[in-house]
Amino acid sequence: MRQKDFDQFWTGIENDLISVVPEPELRELPIRSKPQFTVYGLWLSSVKGYRIFAYYSVPRGEGPFPVIYHLPNYGSVVHIPPFEERCKYICVALCHRGQRLSDEPFAAAYPGLLTLGIEAANSYIYRDIAGDCLSVVDFLKGREEVDTGRICLLGGELALWTAARRSEAAALHYTPALHYNSLKRAALTSNYPLEEFNDHLRGPASSQIYVEKTLSYFEPVHHAPKVQMPTMLVEDSEGFCDDLVQAFAGSVDRVPFQHSSYRDGVRQANWIAEKLNHDQPILPAHWC
Amino acid sequence: MPKPNLSAHPTEVVKPDDFDKFWQEIMEEVDSIPLNASIELDPLRSSEEVEVFEVKYDSLDGLRIAGWYCLPRERTKPLPARVFYPGYISEPTLPKSHAAQGYATFGAAPRGKLRSNSAFNPGYPGLLTHNINDRNQYGYKGFYIDAVRVIDVLLEQPEVDSDRIGIQGSSQGGALTLVVTALRQQVRAASAGAPYLAGVVDAFKLTRTYPYEEINDYLGIHPEHRSAIANTWNYYDCFNFAERIQCPIIVYIGLQDDVCPPETAYPLMEKIGTSNKKLYEYEGHGHDANHHEHDHVVDAFFDTQLKPARS
């Protein structure tokens, strides 16, 4: 159920971001740079003044360049974006608060992060993590080397929440993850990370009503109506996203997850190149 | 252009004359270190079917290493055990669902992984090239040993049948599976997916994908260290452990794997000591190695080899 104060909640995150001076700092990481691109470490301040880190890779040559913004998956480590991608795009890979390289002073636990502060929406860790994701787009908008009309967001719900609030992005490549229909899906498994919800609900102090309410602020179906950009929706299985696909404001290419990093990867690279009006992507040698 | 023959790629890995001596000395040191294992129930992660414990034990260099240990609540007879080794960037598994199938299960967290990283934390990227010029100080030395000592922890547990221990993992987890199977003959069955750290000096020339790309990054600023890196890796490469593997083993790969090049799997299979070995090759798959479908093969393999009560 969409909460009455849903918009107010998300406006609160935006207001928190506005109140922080981002103070971005870029430092080259020479060991990661190559003749084709320069890799930087990017530090900037996000919600509550928390200092977050991202990899920021810029192709050599004359810009501006299109951007692929990798929103992080669930886990402590964020990889540097693929070599082949970095040759043609500005690539950003955010480490949200709690993940390695953004783990001072808060180091996330795995398992643990998924239910941290879940008793209320305002204390849920993903409120501030969403702010981290938005702050990187705001950084990109001010960069000369960025073609601000050609930014693709790539990831799970973190990418979706960002797309709903940063309409200047040109495309969204979205694979529903842990915040889509969370409790219904958790009830069907004992595998982590979804099992974290079950662990929490078994606990003595938990209340399913409060957890459901918190998660409703993050439920994709309530964010999709604000997503107007072209979207690729990668569906875990047939019918998995029937309710969600109708909710998007913009066009949606609905495709099945193929359980193949090769086939899914080639499709993703081609789709992003098309939506960002870029030439054919460079693919890893083993994919050609 | 015709595709290269993946199975005919030559390897530059060399087995040093003192490879066995190098590891014998390490293992003698390791065996002199008491485990001092602690096993503490974690009520939050336990469920109606499975008890979850947080494990800690001592390893090389005085490090305290963590792990998750899961037991089915209903257990009367000694249990077969399955160990799950983690990938390079993945978090250690908390294998509750397999415990519910009648196994004692262990999710390993070698040094540098969360909960084992207070004294050693080279990061990712970082681990692959940490002290890579010195085989005695190399980061993977302790990392391998932390994985080996999981078997020692299991052998201390009265509920575990020491004749029915199986181990598994994919990518780096596959590499650890190979190394541990070679160094602990108590392992009775093994499954390695998309094995990493096999043919390393070949692999980093075949791909630009991390983690192997860490070596290319390193050589970009230290080109003079190329031979030192090859020398270190000859002591750590799974190829050189493989002939010691004597238990039944299955290996699976994706033929479009850009992370762990499939070319490296073929010489590995040749070198594995046991004749009870099988390679599954999956066309159309990358580093996932078709685990989505192949996991059933792995489960059936362990059920056959280890015979849990509920299989």
Coordinates of C-alpha atoms in Angstrom, one line a residue:
Chain A
M1 CA 0.0 0.0 0.0
R2 CA 1.3 3.5 -0.9
Q3 CA 1.6 5.5 2.3
K4 CA -0.1 8.9 2.4
D5 CA 3.2 10.6 3.2
F6 CA 5.1 8.7 0.6
D7 CA 6.1 11.9 -1.4
Q8 CA 6.8 13.7 1.8
F9 CA 9.2 11.0 2.9
W10 CA 11.2 11.1 -0.3
T11 CA 11.2 14.9 -0.3
G12 CA 12.7 14.7 3.1
I13 CA 15.7 12.8 1.6
E14 CA 16.1 15.5 -1.1
N15 CA 16.0 18.2 1.6
D16 CA 18.6 16.4 3.6
L17 CA 20.8 16.3 0.4
I18 CA 20.3 20.0 -0.3
S19 CA 21.4 20.8 3.2
V20 CA 24.8 19.1 2.7
V21 CA 27.7 20.7 0.8
P22 CA 28.9 17.8 -1.3
E23 CA 32.6 18.9 -1.5
P24 CA 33.5 16.5 -4.3
E25 CA 37.1 15.4 -4.4
L26 CA 38.6 13.6 -7.4
R27 CA 42.0 11.9 -7.2
E28 CA 43.5 9.8 -10.0
L29 CA 44.2 6.2 -9.2
P30 CA 47.2 5.7 -11.5
I31 CA 47.4 2.0 -11.0
R32 CA 43.9 1.6 -12.5
S33 CA 44.3 4.1 -15.4
K34 CA 45.2 2.9 -18.9
P35 CA 46.0 4.5 -22.2
Q36 CA 42.3 4.3 -23.0
F37 CA 40.9 6.0 -19.8
T38 CA 41.8 7.7 -16.5
V39 CA 40.4 6.2 -13.3
Y40 CA 39.7 8.5 -10.4
G41 CA 38.6 8.0 -6.8
L42 CA 35.6 10.2 -6.2
W43 CA 34.7 11.3 -2.6
L44 CA 31.7 13.4 -1.8
S45 CA 29.4 14.2 1.1
S46 CA 25.9 12.7 1.1
V47 CA 23.0 12.7 3.5
K48 CA 24.0 13.6 7.1
G49 CA 27.4 14.6 5.8
Y50 CA 28.5 11.0 5.3
R51 CA 31.5 10.8 3.0
I52 CA 31.0 8.3 0.3
F53 CA 33.3 6.8 -2.4
A54 CA 32.8 6.0 -6.1
Y55 CA 35.1 4.9 -8.9
Y56 CA 35.0 7.4 -11.7
S57 CA 36.5 6.5 -15.0
V58 CA 36.8 8.9 -18.0
P59 CA 37.8 7.9 -21.5
R60 CA 40.9 9.7 -22.9
G61 CA 40.1 12.1 -25.7
E62 CA 37.6 14.8 -26.4
G63 CA 34.3 14.7 -24.5
P64 CA 31.7 15.1 -23.5
F65 CA 31.0 11.4 -23.0
P66 CA 27.9 9.3 -22.3
V67 CA 27.8 7.8 -18.8
I68 CA 27.0 4.4 -17.4
Y69 CA 26.2 4.8 -13.7
H70 CA 26.5 1.5 -11.9
L71 CA 24.3 1.4 -8.8
P72 CA 25.7 -1.1 -6.3
N73 CA 24.4 -4.6 -5.7
Y74 CA 24.0 -6.1 -2.2
G75 CA 27.4 -7.0 -0.8
S76 CA 30.4 -5.2 0.7
V77 CA 32.6 -5.1 -2.4
V78 CA 32.0 -2.9 -5.5
H79 CA 34.1 -3.8 -8.6
I80 CA 35.6 -1.3 -10.9
P81 CA 33.4 -1.2 -14.1
P82 CA 34.5 -3.5 -16.9
F83 CA 37.6 -2.5 -19.0
E84 CA 35.7 -2.6 -22.3
E85 CA 33.0 -0.3 -21.0
R86 CA 35.5 2.2 -19.6
C87 CA 37.1 2.5 -23.1
K88 CA 33.9 4.2 -24.4
Y89 CA 31.9 5.6 -21.5
I90 CA 32.4 7.5 -18.4
C91 CA 31.7 4.8 -15.8
V92 CA 30.7 5.5 -12.3
A93 CA 30.5 2.7 -9.6
L94 CA 29.2 3.9 -6.3
C95 CA 30.1 2.3 -3.0
H96 CA 27.1 3.4 -0.8
R97 CA 27.6 4.0 2.9
G98 CA 28.6 0.8 4.7
Q99 CA 30.2 -0.8 1.6
R100 CA 34.0 -1.1 1.4
L101 CA 35.7 2.2 0.6
S102 CA 32.6 3.9 2.1
D103 CA 32.9 2.1 5.4
E104 CA 34.2 4.8 7.7
P105 CA 32.6 5.2 10.2
F106 CA 29.9 2.7 9.3
A107 CA 30.8 -0.8 8.1
A108 CA 27.8 -2.7 7.0
A109 CA 27.2 -6.3 8.1
Y110 CA 26.3 -9.0 5.6
P111 CA 23.9 -10.4 6.6
G112 CA 22.5 -7.5 8.5
L113 CA 22.3 -4.5 6.3
L114 CA 19.0 -5.4 4.7
T115 CA 17.0 -5.0 7.9
L116 CA 19.1 -2.4 9.7
G117 CA 16.7 0.2 11.2
I118 CA 13.7 -1.4 9.4
E119 CA 11.4 -0.6 12.3
A120 CA 10.6 2.7 10.8
A121 CA 11.1 4.3 7.3
N122 CA 13.1 7.2 8.7
S123 CA 15.5 4.9 10.6
Y124 CA 15.9 2.4 7.8
I125 CA 19.4 2.4 6.4
Y126 CA 18.1 2.4 2.8
R127 CA 16.7 5.9 3.3
D128 CA 20.2 7.3 3.5
I129 CA 21.6 4.9 0.9
A130 CA 19.0 6.3 -1.5
G131 CA 20.4 9.7 -0.8
D132 CA 23.9 8.4 -1.6
C133 CA 22.7 7.3 -5.0
L134 CA 21.1 10.6 -5.8
S135 CA 24.1 12.6 -4.8
V136 CA 26.2 11.0 -7.5
V137 CA 23.8 12.1 -10.3
D138 CA 24.0 15.6 -8.9
F139 CA 27.8 15.4 -9.1
L140 CA 27.6 14.3 -12.7
K141 CA 25.3 17.1 -13.7
G142 CA 28.0 19.6 -13.0
R143 CA 30.8 18.0 -14.9
E144 CA 32.1 19.3 -18.2
E145 CA 33.2 15.9 -19.5
V146 CA 29.7 14.5 -18.9
D147 CA 27.1 14.4 -21.7
T148 CA 24.3 15.1 -19.3
G149 CA 21.7 14.1 -21.9
R150 CA 23.1 10.6 -22.1
I151 CA 23.3 9.0 -18.7
C152 CA 22.2 5.4 -18.1
L153 CA 21.3 4.1 -14.7
L154 CA 22.1 0.4 -14.2
G155 CA 21.2 -1.8 -11.3
G156 CA 18.3 -2.9 -9.0
E157 CA 16.0 -0.8 -6.8
L158 CA 18.8 1.7 -6.1
A159 CA 18.8 2.5 -9.8
L160 CA 15.0 2.6 -9.9
W161 CA 14.7 5.0 -7.0
T162 CA 17.3 7.2 -8.6
A163 CA 15.5 7.1 -11.9
A164 CA 12.3 8.2 -10.3
R165 CA 14.0 11.3 -8.8
R166 CA 16.5 12.2 -11.5
S167 CA 14.5 12.4 -14.7
E168 CA 17.4 13.9 -16.6
A169 CA 18.8 10.4 -16.9
A170 CA 18.3 9.0 -20.4
A171 CA 17.8 5.3 -19.7
L172 CA 17.2 2.8 -16.9
H173 CA 18.4 -0.8 -17.0
Y174 CA 16.6 -2.3 -14.1
T175 CA 16.7 -5.8 -12.6
P176 CA 14.3 -6.2 -9.7
A177 CA 16.2 -7.2 -6.6
L178 CA 15.7 -7.3 -2.9
H179 CA 13.1 -4.5 -2.4
Y180 CA 10.6 -5.9 -4.9
N181 CA 7.8 -7.8 -3.3
S182 CA 10.3 -8.5 -0.5
L183 CA 8.2 -10.2 2.2
K184 CA 6.2 -12.3 -0.2
R185 CA 9.4 -13.6 -1.9
A186 CA 11.2 -14.0 1.5
A187 CA 8.4 -16.3 2.7
L188 CA 9.2 -18.7 -0.1
T189 CA 12.9 -19.1 0.6
S190 CA 15.5 -19.7 3.3
N191 CA 18.3 -18.4 1.1
Y192 CA 20.1 -15.1 1.9
P193 CA 19.8 -12.2 1.5
L194 CA 16.0 -12.5 1.5
E195 CA 16.3 -14.8 4.5
E196 CA 17.4 -11.7 6.5
F197 CA 13.7 -10.5 6.4
N198 CA 12.6 -13.9 7.8
D199 CA 15.3 -13.8 10.5
H200 CA 14.1 -10.3 11.5
L201 CA 10.5 -11.3 11.6
R202 CA 11.2 -14.3 13.8
G203 CA 12.9 -12.0 16.3
P204 CA 11.2 -11.1 19.6
A205 CA 11.0 -7.4 19.0
S206 CA 9.8 -7.4 15.4
S207 CA 6.4 -6.5 14.1
Q208 CA 5.4 -7.5 10.5
I209 CA 3.1 -4.5 10.3
Y210 CA 6.0 -2.0 10.9
V211 CA 8.3 -3.9 8.5
E212 CA 5.6 -3.9 5.8
K213 CA 5.0 -0.2 6.3
T214 CA 8.7 0.6 6.0
L215 CA 9.2 -1.4 2.9
S216 CA 6.2 0.2 1.3
Y217 CA 8.2 3.4 0.9
F218 CA 10.7 1.5 -1.1
E219 CA 8.4 -0.7 -3.1
P220 CA 9.2 -0.4 -6.9
V221 CA 5.5 -0.2 -7.9
H222 CA 5.2 3.1 -6.1
H223 CA 8.3 4.5 -7.8
A224 CA 7.7 3.3 -11.4
P225 CA 5.0 5.9 -12.1
K226 CA 7.7 8.6 -11.9
V227 CA 10.1 6.9 -14.3
Q228 CA 9.6 8.4 -17.7
M229 CA 12.8 7.4 -19.4
P230 CA 13.1 4.2 -21.6
T231 CA 13.5 1.3 -19.3
M232 CA 14.8 -2.3 -19.8
L233 CA 13.1 -4.5 -17.2
V234 CA 14.9 -7.8 -16.7
E235 CA 12.4 -10.3 -15.3
D236 CA 13.5 -13.2 -13.2
S237 CA 10.8 -15.5 -14.6
E238 CA 7.6 -15.2 -16.7
G239 CA 5.0 -13.2 -14.9
F240 CA 7.4 -12.1 -12.1
C241 CA 6.8 -8.4 -12.8
D242 CA 3.2 -8.4 -14.1
D243 CA 2.0 -5.8 -11.6
L244 CA 5.1 -3.7 -11.9
V245 CA 5.4 -3.3 -15.6
Q246 CA 2.1 -1.5 -15.9
A247 CA 3.2 1.1 -13.4
F248 CA 6.0 2.7 -15.4
A249 CA 5.2 6.1 -16.9
G250 CA 7.6 5.6 -19.8
S251 CA 8.3 2.8 -22.3
V252 CA 9.5 -0.6 -21.0
D253 CA 11.4 -3.3 -22.8
R254 CA 10.5 -6.4 -20.8
V255 CA 13.0 -9.2 -21.1
P256 CA 13.7 -12.5 -19.3
F257 CA 16.7 -13.0 -17.2
Q258 CA 18.7 -15.6 -19.0
H259 CA 20.9 -16.8 -16.1
S260 CA 23.9 -16.3 -18.3
S261 CA 26.3 -13.5 -17.6
Y262 CA 27.4 -13.7 -21.2
R263 CA 23.9 -13.5 -22.9
D264 CA 22.5 -11.1 -20.4
G265 CA 25.7 -9.0 -20.6
V266 CA 25.7 -8.8 -24.4
R267 CA 22.0 -7.8 -24.4
Q268 CA 22.6 -5.2 -21.8
A269 CA 25.6 -3.7 -23.6
N270 CA 23.7 -3.4 -26.9
W271 CA 20.6 -1.9 -25.3
I272 CA 22.6 0.7 -23.4
A273 CA 24.5 1.7 -26.6
E274 CA 21.3 2.0 -28.5
K275 CA 19.5 4.1 -25.8
L276 CA 22.5 6.4 -25.4
N277 CA 22.9 6.7 -29.2
H278 CA 26.4 5.4 -29.0
D279 CA 28.3 3.2 -31.5
Q280 CA 28.6 -0.6 -31.1
P281 CA 29.9 -1.6 -27.7
I282 CA 33.2 -3.2 -27.2
L283 CA 32.7 -6.6 -25.7
P284 CA 35.1 -8.9 -23.8
A285 CA 37.0 -11.2 -26.1
H286 CA 35.3 -14.3 -24.8
W287 CA 31.9 -12.8 -25.7
C288 CA 32.8 -12.2 -29.4
Chain B
M1 CA 37.4 -15.7 -37.9
P2 CA 37.2 -19.2 -36.5
K3 CA 37.0 -19.5 -32.7
P4 CA 40.2 -20.6 -31.1
N5 CA 40.2 -24.2 -29.8
L6 CA 39.7 -23.5 -26.1
S7 CA 41.1 -26.9 -25.0
A8 CA 44.4 -26.5 -26.9
H9 CA 45.7 -23.4 -25.2
P10 CA 49.2 -23.9 -24.0
T11 CA 50.1 -23.2 -20.4
E12 CA 53.2 -21.3 -19.1
V13 CA 52.7 -22.6 -15.6
V14 CA 55.8 -24.4 -14.3
K15 CA 56.0 -26.6 -11.2
P16 CA 59.0 -25.6 -9.1
D17 CA 61.2 -28.4 -8.0
D18 CA 60.7 -27.4 -4.3
F19 CA 56.9 -27.0 -4.6
D20 CA 56.1 -29.9 -2.3
K21 CA 58.8 -28.9 0.2
F22 CA 57.4 -25.3 0.2
W23 CA 54.0 -26.5 1.1
Q24 CA 55.2 -29.3 3.5
E25 CA 56.9 -26.7 5.6
I26 CA 53.9 -24.4 5.6
M27 CA 51.6 -27.3 6.6
E28 CA 54.0 -28.4 9.4
E29 CA 53.8 -24.9 10.8
V30 CA 50.0 -24.8 10.4
D31 CA 49.6 -28.2 12.2
S32 CA 51.5 -26.8 15.2
I33 CA 49.0 -24.0 15.7
P34 CA 46.1 -24.9 18.0
L35 CA 42.7 -24.2 16.4
N36 CA 41.2 -22.8 19.6
A37 CA 37.9 -23.0 17.9
S38 CA 34.9 -21.2 19.4
I39 CA 31.3 -22.0 18.3
E40 CA 28.6 -19.8 19.5
L41 CA 24.8 -20.1 18.7
D42 CA 23.4 -17.2 16.8
P43 CA 19.7 -17.1 17.8
L44 CA 18.8 -14.4 15.3
R45 CA 20.0 -16.4 12.3
S46 CA 18.6 -19.8 13.6
S47 CA 15.3 -21.0 12.5
E48 CA 12.8 -23.8 13.3
E49 CA 14.7 -26.2 11.1
V50 CA 18.3 -25.1 11.4
E51 CA 20.7 -23.9 14.2
V52 CA 23.2 -21.3 13.1
F53 CA 26.5 -20.8 14.9
E54 CA 29.3 -18.3 14.5
V55 CA 32.7 -20.0 14.5
K56 CA 36.1 -18.5 15.1
Y57 CA 39.4 -20.3 14.9
D58 CA 43.1 -19.5 14.9
S59 CA 45.2 -19.6 11.7
L60 CA 48.6 -18.5 10.3
D61 CA 50.1 -15.2 11.5
G62 CA 48.0 -15.2 14.7
L63 CA 44.8 -14.3 12.8
R64 CA 41.4 -15.2 14.1
I65 CA 39.2 -16.4 11.3
A66 CA 35.4 -16.5 11.2
G67 CA 32.8 -18.8 9.6
W68 CA 29.2 -19.8 9.7
Y69 CA 28.3 -23.3 10.8
C70 CA 24.8 -24.7 10.4
L71 CA 23.2 -27.8 11.7
P72 CA 19.8 -29.4 11.2
R73 CA 17.9 -29.3 14.5
E74 CA 16.8 -32.9 13.9
R75 CA 19.9 -34.9 14.1
T76 CA 20.5 -38.3 15.7
K77 CA 23.3 -39.8 13.6
P78 CA 26.6 -38.3 12.6
L79 CA 26.1 -35.9 9.7
P80 CA 27.9 -35.6 6.4
A81 CA 29.4 -32.1 6.0
R82 CA 29.5 -29.6 3.1
V83 CA 31.9 -26.6 3.1
F84 CA 31.1 -23.6 0.9
Y85 CA 34.1 -21.4 -0.1
P86 CA 33.4 -17.8 -1.2
G87 CA 34.1 -16.1 -4.5
Y88 CA 36.6 -13.2 -4.7
I89 CA 34.1 -10.4 -4.1
S90 CA 31.2 -12.3 -2.7
E91 CA 30.3 -12.5 1.0
P92 CA 30.7 -15.8 2.8
T93 CA 27.7 -18.0 2.4
L94 CA 25.4 -18.8 5.3
P95 CA 24.3 -22.2 4.1
K96 CA 21.1 -22.8 6.0
S97 CA 19.1 -24.3 3.2
H98 CA 21.6 -27.2 2.7
A99 CA 21.7 -27.8 6.4
A100 CA 17.9 -28.4 6.2
Q101 CA 18.7 -31.1 3.7
G102 CA 20.6 -33.1 6.4
Y103 CA 24.1 -31.7 6.2
A104 CA 26.4 -30.0 8.7
T105 CA 27.3 -27.0 6.6
F106 CA 30.1 -24.4 6.9
G107 CA 30.4 -21.0 5.1
A108 CA 34.1 -20.1 5.1
A109 CA 35.4 -16.5 5.5
P110 CA 39.1 -16.5 5.0
R111 CA 41.2 -13.5 6.0
G112 CA 40.1 -10.2 4.4
K113 CA 36.5 -11.3 4.2
L114 CA 34.0 -9.5 6.5
R115 CA 34.4 -10.7 10.1
S116 CA 37.9 -12.0 9.3
N117 CA 39.4 -8.6 8.3
S118 CA 40.3 -6.8 11.4
A119 CA 44.1 -7.6 11.0
F120 CA 44.3 -8.3 7.3
N121 CA 42.3 -6.2 4.8
P122 CA 44.0 -5.7 1.4
G123 CA 40.6 -5.0 -0.2
Y124 CA 39.1 -5.8 -3.6
P125 CA 40.9 -5.0 -5.8
G126 CA 44.0 -5.7 -3.7
L127 CA 44.1 -9.3 -2.5
L128 CA 45.4 -10.8 -5.7
T129 CA 48.5 -8.6 -5.7
H130 CA 49.1 -8.2 -2.0
N131 CA 52.8 -9.0 -1.5
I132 CA 52.8 -10.8 -4.9
N133 CA 56.5 -10.5 -5.3
D134 CA 57.3 -12.7 -2.3
R135 CA 56.0 -16.2 -2.1
N136 CA 56.6 -16.3 1.6
Q137 CA 54.6 -13.2 2.4
Y138 CA 52.0 -13.5 -0.4
G139 CA 48.4 -12.7 0.7
Y140 CA 47.1 -16.0 -0.6
K141 CA 49.4 -18.0 1.6
G142 CA 47.3 -17.3 4.7
F143 CA 44.1 -17.2 2.7
Y144 CA 44.6 -20.8 1.5
I145 CA 45.5 -21.9 5.0
D146 CA 42.4 -20.4 6.5
A147 CA 40.4 -22.4 4.0
V148 CA 42.3 -25.6 4.8
R149 CA 41.6 -25.2 8.5
V150 CA 37.9 -25.3 8.0
I151 CA 38.4 -29.0 7.5
D152 CA 40.3 -29.2 10.8
V153 CA 37.4 -27.4 12.6
L154 CA 34.9 -29.9 11.2
L155 CA 37.0 -32.9 12.2
E156 CA 36.8 -31.7 15.8
Q157 CA 33.0 -31.7 15.8
P158 CA 31.4 -34.8 17.2
E159 CA 28.3 -34.5 15.1
V160 CA 30.3 -34.6 11.9
D161 CA 31.1 -37.9 10.2
S162 CA 34.8 -37.4 9.3
D163 CA 34.5 -39.8 6.4
R164 CA 31.8 -37.8 4.7
I165 CA 33.2 -34.3 4.1
G166 CA 32.6 -32.6 0.8
I167 CA 33.6 -29.1 -0.3
Q168 CA 32.5 -26.8 -3.0
G169 CA 32.7 -23.3 -4.5
S170 CA 32.7 -21.3 -7.7
S171 CA 35.3 -18.9 -9.1
Q172 CA 37.7 -18.2 -6.1
G173 CA 35.5 -20.8 -4.2
G174 CA 36.4 -23.2 -6.9
A175 CA 40.1 -22.5 -6.5
L176 CA 39.9 -23.0 -2.8
T177 CA 38.1 -26.2 -3.3
L178 CA 40.9 -27.5 -5.5
V179 CA 43.7 -26.4 -3.0
V180 CA 41.9 -27.7 0.1
T181 CA 41.1 -31.0 -1.6
A182 CA 44.8 -31.3 -2.4
L183 CA 46.1 -30.4 1.1
R184 CA 43.5 -32.3 3.2
Q185 CA 43.0 -35.9 2.1
Q186 CA 40.0 -36.1 4.5
V187 CA 37.9 -34.4 1.8
R188 CA 35.8 -37.1 0.2
A189 CA 34.1 -35.2 -2.7
A190 CA 34.6 -31.8 -4.3
S191 CA 32.8 -29.6 -6.8
A192 CA 34.6 -26.6 -8.4
G193 CA 32.8 -24.1 -10.7
A194 CA 34.6 -21.7 -13.0
P195 CA 37.8 -22.2 -11.2
Y196 CA 39.9 -19.2 -10.6
L197 CA 43.7 -19.2 -9.8
A198 CA 44.3 -22.0 -12.2
G199 CA 46.8 -21.1 -14.9
V200 CA 47.2 -17.6 -13.5
V201 CA 50.1 -16.6 -15.7
D202 CA 48.1 -17.6 -18.8
A203 CA 44.8 -16.1 -17.6
F204 CA 45.8 -12.5 -17.1
K205 CA 46.9 -12.4 -20.7
L206 CA 43.5 -13.8 -21.9
T207 CA 41.2 -11.4 -20.1
R208 CA 40.8 -7.7 -19.1
T209 CA 38.2 -8.5 -16.5
Y210 CA 38.8 -8.2 -12.7
P211 CA 40.2 -9.8 -10.6
Y212 CA 42.9 -11.0 -13.1
E213 CA 43.0 -7.4 -14.4
E214 CA 44.6 -6.5 -11.0
I215 CA 47.8 -8.2 -12.3
N216 CA 47.7 -6.1 -15.5
D217 CA 47.1 -3.0 -13.4
Y218 CA 50.1 -3.9 -11.3
L219 CA 52.4 -4.7 -14.2
G220 CA 51.4 -1.4 -15.7
I221 CA 53.3 0.4 -13.0
H222 CA 55.8 -2.4 -12.2
P223 CA 56.7 -4.1 -15.5
E224 CA 60.0 -5.2 -14.0
H225 CA 58.1 -7.5 -11.6
R226 CA 56.8 -9.8 -14.3
S227 CA 59.1 -12.7 -13.7
A228 CA 58.8 -12.4 -9.9
I229 CA 55.0 -12.6 -10.2
A230 CA 55.3 -15.7 -12.4
N231 CA 57.7 -17.2 -9.8
T232 CA 55.3 -16.6 -6.9
W233 CA 52.3 -17.9 -8.8
N234 CA 54.1 -21.2 -9.7
Y235 CA 53.9 -22.0 -5.9
Y236 CA 50.2 -21.1 -5.7
D237 CA 48.6 -22.2 -9.0
C238 CA 45.9 -24.8 -8.7
F239 CA 47.5 -26.6 -11.7
N240 CA 50.4 -27.5 -9.3
F241 CA 48.1 -28.8 -6.6
A242 CA 45.9 -30.7 -8.9
E243 CA 47.8 -34.0 -9.1
R244 CA 47.3 -34.5 -5.3
I245 CA 43.5 -34.6 -5.7
Q246 CA 42.4 -38.2 -5.2
C247 CA 38.7 -37.9 -4.3
P248 CA 35.7 -37.8 -6.8
I249 CA 35.5 -34.3 -8.3
I250 CA 33.3 -32.4 -10.7
V251 CA 34.2 -29.2 -12.5
Y252 CA 31.9 -26.9 -14.5
I253 CA 32.7 -24.0 -16.7
G254 CA 31.1 -21.5 -19.1
L255 CA 32.6 -21.4 -22.5
Q256 CA 32.2 -17.6 -22.8
D257 CA 33.6 -16.9 -19.3
D258 CA 35.4 -13.5 -19.5
V259 CA 36.5 -13.6 -15.8
C260 CA 38.1 -17.0 -15.5
P261 CA 39.1 -18.0 -19.1
P262 CA 37.8 -21.5 -20.0
E263 CA 41.1 -22.2 -21.7
T264 CA 42.6 -22.7 -18.3
A265 CA 40.2 -25.5 -17.3
Y266 CA 41.4 -28.1 -19.7
P267 CA 45.0 -28.4 -18.5
L268 CA 43.6 -28.3 -15.0
M269 CA 41.5 -31.3 -15.7
E270 CA 44.4 -33.2 -17.2
K271 CA 46.5 -32.6 -14.1
I272 CA 43.8 -33.7 -11.5
G273 CA 45.1 -36.9 -10.0
T274 CA 42.0 -38.9 -9.7
S275 CA 40.4 -40.7 -12.6
N276 CA 37.0 -40.1 -10.9
K277 CA 36.6 -36.6 -12.4
K278 CA 34.2 -34.9 -14.8
L279 CA 34.1 -31.6 -16.6
Y280 CA 30.8 -30.0 -17.5
E281 CA 31.2 -27.4 -20.3
Y282 CA 28.3 -25.0 -20.9
E283 CA 28.0 -23.2 -24.2
G284 CA 26.3 -19.8 -24.0
H285 CA 27.4 -19.2 -20.5
G286 CA 30.0 -16.9 -19.0
H287 CA 31.3 -16.7 -15.4
D288 CA 27.9 -17.9 -14.1
A289 CA 29.0 -21.3 -15.5
N290 CA 25.3 -22.2 -15.7
H291 CA 25.1 -22.6 -12.0
H292 CA 21.3 -21.9 -12.2
E293 CA 20.8 -25.3 -13.8
H294 CA 24.0 -27.0 -12.7
D295 CA 23.4 -26.6 -8.9
H296 CA 21.0 -29.6 -9.2
V297 CA 23.9 -31.6 -10.6
V298 CA 26.1 -30.5 -7.7
D299 CA 23.5 -31.4 -5.1
A300 CA 22.9 -34.8 -6.6
F301 CA 26.7 -35.4 -6.7
F302 CA 27.1 -34.7 -3.0
D303 CA 23.9 -36.7 -2.1
T304 CA 25.4 -39.7 -3.9
Q305 CA 28.9 -39.3 -2.5
L306 CA 28.0 -38.2 1.1
K307 CA 24.6 -39.8 1.6
P308 CA 22.8 -37.4 3.9
A309 CA 19.9 -39.0 5.9
R310 CA 17.2 -36.9 4.1
S311 CA 18.4 -37.4 0.5

